[in-house]
Coordinates of C-alpha atoms and ligand atoms in Angstrom, one line a residue:
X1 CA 39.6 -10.4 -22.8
X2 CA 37.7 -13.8 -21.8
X3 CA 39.9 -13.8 -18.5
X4 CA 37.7 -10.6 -17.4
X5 CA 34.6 -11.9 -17.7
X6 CA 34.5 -14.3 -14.8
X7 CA 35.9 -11.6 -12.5
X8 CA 33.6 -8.9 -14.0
X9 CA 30.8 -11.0 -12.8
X10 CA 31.8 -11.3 -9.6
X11 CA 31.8 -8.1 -8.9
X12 CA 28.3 -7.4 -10.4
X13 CA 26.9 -10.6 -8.4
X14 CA 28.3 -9.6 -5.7
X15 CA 26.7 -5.7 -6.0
X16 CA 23.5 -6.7 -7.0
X17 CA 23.0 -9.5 -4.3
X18 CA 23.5 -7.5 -1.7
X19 CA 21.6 -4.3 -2.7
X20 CA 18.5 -6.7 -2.9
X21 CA 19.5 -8.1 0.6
X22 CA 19.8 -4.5 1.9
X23 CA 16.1 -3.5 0.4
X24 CA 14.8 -7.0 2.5
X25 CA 15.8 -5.5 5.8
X26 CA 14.5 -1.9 5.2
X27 CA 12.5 -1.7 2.4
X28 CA 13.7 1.5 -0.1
X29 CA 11.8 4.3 0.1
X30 CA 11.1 7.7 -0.9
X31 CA 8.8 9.0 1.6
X32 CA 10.3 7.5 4.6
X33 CA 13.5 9.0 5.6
X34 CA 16.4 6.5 6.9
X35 CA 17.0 6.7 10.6
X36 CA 20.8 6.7 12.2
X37 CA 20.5 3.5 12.9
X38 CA 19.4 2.8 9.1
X39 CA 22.1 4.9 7.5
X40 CA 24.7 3.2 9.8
X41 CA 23.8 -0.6 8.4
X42 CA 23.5 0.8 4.9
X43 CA 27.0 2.4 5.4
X44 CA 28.1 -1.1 6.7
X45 CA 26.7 -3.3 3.8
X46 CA 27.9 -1.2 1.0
X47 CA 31.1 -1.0 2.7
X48 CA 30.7 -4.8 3.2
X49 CA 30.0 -5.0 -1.0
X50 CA 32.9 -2.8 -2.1
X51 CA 35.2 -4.9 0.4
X52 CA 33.7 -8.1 -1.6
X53 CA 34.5 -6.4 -4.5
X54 CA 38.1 -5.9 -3.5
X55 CA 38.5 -9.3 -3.1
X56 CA 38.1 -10.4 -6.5
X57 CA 39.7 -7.6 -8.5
X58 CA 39.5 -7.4 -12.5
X59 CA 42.5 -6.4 -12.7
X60 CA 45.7 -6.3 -10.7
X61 CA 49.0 -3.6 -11.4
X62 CA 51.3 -4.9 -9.3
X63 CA 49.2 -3.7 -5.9
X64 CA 46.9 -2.0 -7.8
X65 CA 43.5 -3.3 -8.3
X66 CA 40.8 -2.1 -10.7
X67 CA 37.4 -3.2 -9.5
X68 CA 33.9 -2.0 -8.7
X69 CA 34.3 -0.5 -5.2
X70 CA 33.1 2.8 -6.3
X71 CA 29.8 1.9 -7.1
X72 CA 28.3 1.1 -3.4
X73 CA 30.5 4.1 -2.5
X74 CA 28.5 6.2 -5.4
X75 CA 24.9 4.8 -5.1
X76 CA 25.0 4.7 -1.3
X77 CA 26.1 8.3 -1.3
X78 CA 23.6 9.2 -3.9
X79 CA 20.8 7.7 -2.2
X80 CA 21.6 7.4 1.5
X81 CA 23.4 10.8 2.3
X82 CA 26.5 12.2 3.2
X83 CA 27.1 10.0 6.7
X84 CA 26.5 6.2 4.7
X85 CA 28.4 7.5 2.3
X86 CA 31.5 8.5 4.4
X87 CA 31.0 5.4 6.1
X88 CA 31.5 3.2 3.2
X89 CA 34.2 5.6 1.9
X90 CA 36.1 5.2 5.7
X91 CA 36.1 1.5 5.5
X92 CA 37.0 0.9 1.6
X93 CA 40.2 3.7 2.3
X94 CA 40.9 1.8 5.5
X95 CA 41.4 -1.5 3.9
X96 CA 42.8 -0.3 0.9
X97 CA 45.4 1.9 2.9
X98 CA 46.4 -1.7 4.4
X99 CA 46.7 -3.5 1.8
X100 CA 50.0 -0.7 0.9
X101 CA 51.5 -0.7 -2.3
X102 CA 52.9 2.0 -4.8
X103 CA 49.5 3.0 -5.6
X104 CA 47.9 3.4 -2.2
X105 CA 47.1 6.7 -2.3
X106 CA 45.6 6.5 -5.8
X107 CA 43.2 3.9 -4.9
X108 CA 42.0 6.1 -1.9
X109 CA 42.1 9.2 -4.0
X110 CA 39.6 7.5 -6.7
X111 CA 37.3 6.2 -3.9
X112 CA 37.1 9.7 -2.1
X113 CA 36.4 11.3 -5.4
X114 CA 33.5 8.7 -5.8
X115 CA 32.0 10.0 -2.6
X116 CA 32.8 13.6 -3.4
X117 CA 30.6 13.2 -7.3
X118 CA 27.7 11.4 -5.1
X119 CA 27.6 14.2 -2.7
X120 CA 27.9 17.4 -5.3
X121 CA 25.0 15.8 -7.1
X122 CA 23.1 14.3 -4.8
X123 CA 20.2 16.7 -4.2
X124 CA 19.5 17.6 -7.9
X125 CA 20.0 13.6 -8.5
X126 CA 17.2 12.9 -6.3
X127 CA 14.6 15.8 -7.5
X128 CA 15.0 14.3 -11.6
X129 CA 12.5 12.5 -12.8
X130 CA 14.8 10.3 -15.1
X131 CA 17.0 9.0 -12.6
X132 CA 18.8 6.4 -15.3
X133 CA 19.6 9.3 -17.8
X134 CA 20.8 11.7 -14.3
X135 CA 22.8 8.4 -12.9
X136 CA 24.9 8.3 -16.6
X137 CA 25.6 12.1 -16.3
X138 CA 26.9 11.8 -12.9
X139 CA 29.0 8.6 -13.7
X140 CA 30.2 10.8 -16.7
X141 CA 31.2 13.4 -14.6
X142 CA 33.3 10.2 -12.8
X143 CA 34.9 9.0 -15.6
X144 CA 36.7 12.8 -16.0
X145 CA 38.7 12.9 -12.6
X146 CA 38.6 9.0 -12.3
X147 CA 40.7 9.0 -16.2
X148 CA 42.6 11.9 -15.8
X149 CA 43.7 10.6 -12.1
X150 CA 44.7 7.0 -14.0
X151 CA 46.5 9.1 -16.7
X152 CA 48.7 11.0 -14.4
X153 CA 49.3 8.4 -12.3
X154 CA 49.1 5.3 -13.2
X155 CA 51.1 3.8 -16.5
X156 CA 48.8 2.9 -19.3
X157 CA 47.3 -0.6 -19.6
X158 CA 45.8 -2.4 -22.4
X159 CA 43.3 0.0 -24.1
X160 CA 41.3 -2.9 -24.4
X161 CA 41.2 -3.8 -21.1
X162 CA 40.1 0.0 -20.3
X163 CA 37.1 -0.2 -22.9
X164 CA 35.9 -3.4 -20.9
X165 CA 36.1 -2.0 -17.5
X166 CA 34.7 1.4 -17.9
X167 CA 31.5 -0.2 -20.2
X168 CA 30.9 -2.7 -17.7
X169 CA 31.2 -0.1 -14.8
X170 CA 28.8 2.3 -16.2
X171 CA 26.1 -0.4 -17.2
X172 CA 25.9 -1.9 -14.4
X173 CA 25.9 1.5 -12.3
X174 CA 22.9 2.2 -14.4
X175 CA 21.3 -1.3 -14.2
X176 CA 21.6 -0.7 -10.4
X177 CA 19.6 2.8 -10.3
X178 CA 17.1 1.1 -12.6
X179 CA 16.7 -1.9 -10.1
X180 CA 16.5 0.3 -7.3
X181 CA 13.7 2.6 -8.6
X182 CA 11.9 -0.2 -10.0
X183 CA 12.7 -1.6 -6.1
X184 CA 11.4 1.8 -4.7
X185 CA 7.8 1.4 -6.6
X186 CA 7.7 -2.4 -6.2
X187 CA 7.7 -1.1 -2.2
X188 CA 5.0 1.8 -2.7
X189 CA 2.9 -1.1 -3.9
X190 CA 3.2 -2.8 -1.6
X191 CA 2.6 -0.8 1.5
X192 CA -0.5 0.4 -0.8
X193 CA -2.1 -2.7 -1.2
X194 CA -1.5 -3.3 2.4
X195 CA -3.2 0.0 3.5
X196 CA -6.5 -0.3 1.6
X197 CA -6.6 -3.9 2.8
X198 CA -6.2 -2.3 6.3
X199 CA -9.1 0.0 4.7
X200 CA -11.2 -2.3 3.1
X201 CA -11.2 -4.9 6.6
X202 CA -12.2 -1.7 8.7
X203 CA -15.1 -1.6 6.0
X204 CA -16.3 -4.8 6.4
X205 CA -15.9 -4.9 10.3
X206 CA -18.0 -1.8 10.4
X207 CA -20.6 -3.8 8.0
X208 CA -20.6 -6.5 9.7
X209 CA -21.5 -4.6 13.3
X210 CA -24.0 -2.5 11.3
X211 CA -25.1 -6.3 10.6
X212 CA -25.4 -7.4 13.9
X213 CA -27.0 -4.7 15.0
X214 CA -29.8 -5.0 12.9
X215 CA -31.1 -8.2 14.2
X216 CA -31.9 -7.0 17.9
X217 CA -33.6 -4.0 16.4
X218 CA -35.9 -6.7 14.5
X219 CA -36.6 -8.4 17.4
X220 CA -37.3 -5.3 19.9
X221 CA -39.5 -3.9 16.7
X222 CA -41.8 -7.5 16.9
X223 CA -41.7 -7.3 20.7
X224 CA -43.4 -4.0 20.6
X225 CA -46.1 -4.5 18.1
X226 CA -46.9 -7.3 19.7
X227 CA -47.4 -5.9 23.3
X228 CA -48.9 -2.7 21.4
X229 CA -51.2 -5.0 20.3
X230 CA -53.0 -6.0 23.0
X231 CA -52.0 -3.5 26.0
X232 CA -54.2 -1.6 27.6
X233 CA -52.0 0.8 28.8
X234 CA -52.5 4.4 27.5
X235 CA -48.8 5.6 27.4
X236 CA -47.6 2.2 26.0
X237 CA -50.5 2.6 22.9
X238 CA -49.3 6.7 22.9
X239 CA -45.4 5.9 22.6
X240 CA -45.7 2.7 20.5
X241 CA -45.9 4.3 17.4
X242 CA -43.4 6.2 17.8
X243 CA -40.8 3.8 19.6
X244 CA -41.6 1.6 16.0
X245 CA -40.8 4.8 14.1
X246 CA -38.1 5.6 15.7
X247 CA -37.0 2.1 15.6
X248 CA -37.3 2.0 11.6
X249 CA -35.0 5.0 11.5
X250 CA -32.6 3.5 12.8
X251 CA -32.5 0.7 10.3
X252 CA -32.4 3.2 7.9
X253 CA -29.4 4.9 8.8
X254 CA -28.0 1.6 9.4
X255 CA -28.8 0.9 5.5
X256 CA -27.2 3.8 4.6
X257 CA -24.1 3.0 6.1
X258 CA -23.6 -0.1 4.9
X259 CA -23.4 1.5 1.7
X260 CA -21.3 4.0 2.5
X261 CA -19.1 1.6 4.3
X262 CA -18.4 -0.3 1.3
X263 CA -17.5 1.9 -1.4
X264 CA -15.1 -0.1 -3.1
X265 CA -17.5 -3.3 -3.4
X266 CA -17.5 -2.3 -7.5
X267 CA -18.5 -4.9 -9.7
X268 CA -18.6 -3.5 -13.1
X269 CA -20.4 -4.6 -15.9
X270 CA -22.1 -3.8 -19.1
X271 CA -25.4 -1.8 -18.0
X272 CA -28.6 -1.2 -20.1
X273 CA -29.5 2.0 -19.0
X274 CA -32.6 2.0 -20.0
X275 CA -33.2 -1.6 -18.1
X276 CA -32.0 -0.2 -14.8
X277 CA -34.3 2.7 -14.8
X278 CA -37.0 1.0 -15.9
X279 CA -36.7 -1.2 -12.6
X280 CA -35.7 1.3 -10.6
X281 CA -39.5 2.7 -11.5
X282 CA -41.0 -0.3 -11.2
X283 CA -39.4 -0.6 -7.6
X284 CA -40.6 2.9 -6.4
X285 CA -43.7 3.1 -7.6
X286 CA -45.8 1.4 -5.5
X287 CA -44.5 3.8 -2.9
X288 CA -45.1 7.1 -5.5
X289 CA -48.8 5.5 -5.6
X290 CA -49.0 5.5 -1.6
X291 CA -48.0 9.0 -1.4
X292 CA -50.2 10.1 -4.4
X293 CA -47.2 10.7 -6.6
X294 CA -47.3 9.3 -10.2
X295 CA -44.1 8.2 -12.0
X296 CA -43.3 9.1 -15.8
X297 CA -40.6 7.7 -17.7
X298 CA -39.2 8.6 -21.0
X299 CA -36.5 6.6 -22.6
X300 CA -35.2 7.7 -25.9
X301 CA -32.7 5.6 -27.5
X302 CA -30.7 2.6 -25.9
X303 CA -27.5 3.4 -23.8
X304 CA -25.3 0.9 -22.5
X305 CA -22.9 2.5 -19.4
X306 CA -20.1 0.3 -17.9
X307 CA -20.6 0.3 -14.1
X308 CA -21.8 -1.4 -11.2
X309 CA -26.0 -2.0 -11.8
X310 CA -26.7 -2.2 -8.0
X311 CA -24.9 1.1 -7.5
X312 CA -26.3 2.8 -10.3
X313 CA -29.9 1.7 -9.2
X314 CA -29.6 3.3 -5.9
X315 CA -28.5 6.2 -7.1
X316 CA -31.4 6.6 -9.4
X317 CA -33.8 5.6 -6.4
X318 CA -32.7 8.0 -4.2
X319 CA -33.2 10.8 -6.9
X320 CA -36.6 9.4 -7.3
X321 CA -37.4 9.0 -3.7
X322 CA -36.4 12.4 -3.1
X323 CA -38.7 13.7 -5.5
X324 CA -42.0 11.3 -5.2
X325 CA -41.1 13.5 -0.6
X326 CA -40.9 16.8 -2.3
X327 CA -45.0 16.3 -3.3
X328 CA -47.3 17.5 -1.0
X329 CA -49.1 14.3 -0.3
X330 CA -52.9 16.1 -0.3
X331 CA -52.7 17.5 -3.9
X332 CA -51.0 14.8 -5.6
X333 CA -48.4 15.3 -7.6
X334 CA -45.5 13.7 -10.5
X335 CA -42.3 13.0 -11.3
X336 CA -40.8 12.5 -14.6
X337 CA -37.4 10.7 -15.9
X338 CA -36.2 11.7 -19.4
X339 CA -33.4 10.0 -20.7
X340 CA -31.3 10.8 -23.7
X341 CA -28.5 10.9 -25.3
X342 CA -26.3 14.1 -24.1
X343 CA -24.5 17.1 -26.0
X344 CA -21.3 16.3 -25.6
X345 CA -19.7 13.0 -27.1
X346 CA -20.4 9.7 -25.3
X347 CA -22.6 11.2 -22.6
X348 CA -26.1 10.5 -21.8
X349 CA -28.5 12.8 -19.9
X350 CA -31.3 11.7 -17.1
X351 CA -33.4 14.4 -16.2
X352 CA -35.5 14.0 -12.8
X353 CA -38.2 16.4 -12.5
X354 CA -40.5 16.8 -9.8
X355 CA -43.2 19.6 -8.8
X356 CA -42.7 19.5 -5.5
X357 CA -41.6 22.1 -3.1
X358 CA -38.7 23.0 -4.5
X359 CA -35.4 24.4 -2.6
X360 CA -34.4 27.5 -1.9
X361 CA -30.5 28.6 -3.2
X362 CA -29.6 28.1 0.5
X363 CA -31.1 24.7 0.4
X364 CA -29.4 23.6 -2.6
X365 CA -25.8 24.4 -1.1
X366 CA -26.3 21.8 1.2
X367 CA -27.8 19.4 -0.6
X368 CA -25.4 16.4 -0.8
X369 CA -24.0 17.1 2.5
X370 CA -23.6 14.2 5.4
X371 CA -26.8 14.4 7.2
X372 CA -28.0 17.7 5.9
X373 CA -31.9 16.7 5.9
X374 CA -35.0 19.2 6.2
X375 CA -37.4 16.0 6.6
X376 CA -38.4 15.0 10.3
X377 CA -37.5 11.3 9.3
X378 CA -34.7 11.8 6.9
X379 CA -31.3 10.7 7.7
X380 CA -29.4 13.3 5.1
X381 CA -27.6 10.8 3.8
X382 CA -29.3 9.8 0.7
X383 CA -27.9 12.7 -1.5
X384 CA -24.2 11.8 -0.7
X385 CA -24.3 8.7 -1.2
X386 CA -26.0 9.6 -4.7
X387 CA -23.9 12.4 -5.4
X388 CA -20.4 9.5 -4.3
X389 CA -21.9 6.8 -6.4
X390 CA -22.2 9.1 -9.9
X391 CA -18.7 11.0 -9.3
X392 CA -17.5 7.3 -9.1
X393 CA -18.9 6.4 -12.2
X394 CA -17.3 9.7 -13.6
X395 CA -20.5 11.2 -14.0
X396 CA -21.8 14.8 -13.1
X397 CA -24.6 15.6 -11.0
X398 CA -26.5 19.2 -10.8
X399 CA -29.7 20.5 -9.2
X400 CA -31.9 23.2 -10.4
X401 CA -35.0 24.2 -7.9
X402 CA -37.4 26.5 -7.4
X403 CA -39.7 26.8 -4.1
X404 CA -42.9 25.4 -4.9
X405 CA -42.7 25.0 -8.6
X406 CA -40.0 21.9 -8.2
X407 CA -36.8 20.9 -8.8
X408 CA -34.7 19.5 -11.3
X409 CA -31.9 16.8 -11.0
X410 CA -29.6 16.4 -14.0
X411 CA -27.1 13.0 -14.6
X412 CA -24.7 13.1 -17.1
X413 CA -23.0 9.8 -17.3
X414 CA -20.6 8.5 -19.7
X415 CA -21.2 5.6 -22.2
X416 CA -19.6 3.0 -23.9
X417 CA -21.6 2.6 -26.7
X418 CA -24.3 4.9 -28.4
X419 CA -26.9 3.6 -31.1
X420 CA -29.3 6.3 -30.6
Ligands
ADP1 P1 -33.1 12.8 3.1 O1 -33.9 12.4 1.9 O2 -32.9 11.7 4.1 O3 -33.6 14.1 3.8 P2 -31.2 13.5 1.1 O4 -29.7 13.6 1.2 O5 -31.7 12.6 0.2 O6 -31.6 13.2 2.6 O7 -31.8 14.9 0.9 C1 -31.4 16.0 1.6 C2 -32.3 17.2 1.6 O8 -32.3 17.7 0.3 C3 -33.8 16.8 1.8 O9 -34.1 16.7 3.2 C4 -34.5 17.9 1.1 O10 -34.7 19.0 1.9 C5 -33.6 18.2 -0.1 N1 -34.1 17.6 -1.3 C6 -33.5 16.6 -2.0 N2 -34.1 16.4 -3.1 C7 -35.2 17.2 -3.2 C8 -36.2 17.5 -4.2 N3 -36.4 16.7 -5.3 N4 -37.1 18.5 -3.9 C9 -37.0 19.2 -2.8 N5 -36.0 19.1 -1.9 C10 -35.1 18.1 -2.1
MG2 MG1 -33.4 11.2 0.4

């Protein structure tokens, strides 16, 4: 049997080889359907293969040849289509019709029957999941007309020698299905990675005009105050104000969008819950003190959450901010931050309550939505950004209101470790 070894590998080099040459000039795919063009050179280079394969036979019977020309025929059927497949099938019944012998028509009668199996169970092969276990049905299914064609044809050989050939045959038939899936997803990754680096530079471009933008709007902005400063001019000293104001806005939005613009800039990390909020406080409440607004905050217990700190800050800030507006400025007002640990397992609770003027339901519908604002100076984007930032740290976010008693924001996050 150590005489069919070298040939046996041969043929399996020679398979193999060129199936990953075929995947280098168009990439398998599931999604992208082949083009003429593309079924026409896969025809071709499995053709090519089984005529390879021919060459180096396992065994000869007289002018018969047992070899591995049925497997392009099969798999390029199976996964090509019905026009590679009778391509391949054309050229390997060509050759082998002249090459002769007393066994012509056998050899062309178990290479149109390859083509035939491919075909009959070609759209249920490519719908299964398992495509290994489906391939070793369908080369079952093979080994019925391909043995009972050898039987009634073709004197017996060496039972040993059948063993050998039919093993190897259906391993590597299977090891080629594996290698192509595993092929197909090695692809999907690929083009993947690709598109969210397409994604990710269209990010930073954007960020980086946002960027340069910025620094005129600094300069125009000193230009003005200065002139404001000492003009005479009655308009100029009537529009300043507002020119600056304006001016700041659009910083603002331009702020905002860098955010937005860079979702995926996630650096996670072990958070201290109750560390981030505290500074989150600290950092607003100079502005709650301008606008008469004082800021309360509960911590009970220590939480630790895995996620990015800057992100979760400006989520919390924007909650806060929103709240510390909501106050009527004259008569003063609060907001208070309670956190604990939540009902359900592995969750903690913030509650942001403010008495403010509340929403109506209408209101609250919209809340969260791209530029949905009801301020003269808001850009409506805060709340989205919020609402993206906790759904990416799986996280839940609901508001309660009630027009002018307040409103209530509730975040449920998920922790990592709970010593409360
Ligand atoms: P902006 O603050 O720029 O207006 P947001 O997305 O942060 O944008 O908020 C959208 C709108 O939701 C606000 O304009 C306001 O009408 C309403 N809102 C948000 N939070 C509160 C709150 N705590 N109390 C009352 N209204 C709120
Ligand atoms: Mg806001």
């Amino acid at each position: 049997m150590i005489y069919l070894i070298k040939p046996l590998i041969v043929n399996i080099t020679i398979i193999f080889s060129l199936m990953f040459n075929a995947n280098l000039f168009f990439p398998f795919s599931k999604r992208k359907p082949l083009t003429f063009k593309q079924q026409t050179i896969l025809g071709l280079f499995s053709a090519f293969s089984a005529k390879l394969c021919m060459l180096y036979p396992i065994e000869t019977l007289e002018d018969t040849n047992f070899d591995f020309r049925m497997i392009p025929i099969l798999l390029v059927t199976l996964y090509g289509g019905w026009y590679p497949g009778l391509l391949c099938t054309a050229i390997v019944v060509i050759i082998r019709y002249s090459i002769g012998g007393e066994y012509v028509y056998v050899g062309i009668a178990v290479s149109i029957m390859a083509w035939g199996i491919g075909l009959l169970f070609r759209s249920v092969f490519l719908k299964s999941s398992n495509k290994v276990l489906y391939g070793m049905m369908v080369i079952s299914f093979y080994y019925l007309g391909y043995i009972f064609i050898l039987f009634s044809t073709v004197p017996f050989l060496n039972i040993n020698f059948y063993m050998v050939y039919f093993l190897a045959f259906g391993i590597t038939f299977t090891a080629l299905i594996y290698t192509v899936e595993k092929l197909i997803i090695a692809n999907q990754q690929f083009d993947e990675t690709l598109y969210l680096d397409k994604l990710s530079t269209v990010g930073q471009m954007a960020a980086a005009f946002a960027h340069e933008i910025r620094n005129p709007i600094t300069t125009v902005r000193g230009f003005i105050q200065f002139i404001n400063n000492d003009t005479k001019d009655e308009k100029l000293k009537q529009f300043a104000p507002l020119i600056l104001e304006e001016l700041d806005r659009t910083n603002k939005i331009i702020t905002n969008y860098l955010t937005v613009a860079r979702p995926t800039n996630f650096s996670l990390t072990y958070i201290d819950v109750n560390k981030v909020l505290q500074d989150s406080v600290d950092l607003i409440r100079p502005f709650g003190s301008y606008r008469n607004v004082t800021i309360d905050l509960k911590l009970e217990g220590e939480h630790f959450i895995y996620s990015d700190e800057l992100h979760l800050k400006q989520a919390l800030m924007n909650i806060i901010k929103n709240g510390i507006e909501a106050v009527d400025e004259e008569q003063g007002g609060y907001v208070t931050i309670h956190k604990q640990t939540g009902e359900e397992k592995g969750t903690i609770v913030i509650e942001f309550t403010d008495n403010g003027v509340g929403m109506t339901e209408g209101q609250l519908e919209k809340i969260g939505l791209p530029y949905y604002t009801t301020k003269s100076k808001g850009t409506g984007l805060g709340s989205m950004i919020t609402n993206r930032l906790i759904h990416e740290m799986k996280g839940k976010i609901q508001y309660e209101s009630k027009v002018h008693i307040g409103t209530k924001v509730t975040v449920i996050l998920p922790t990592i470790k709970n010593t409360s």
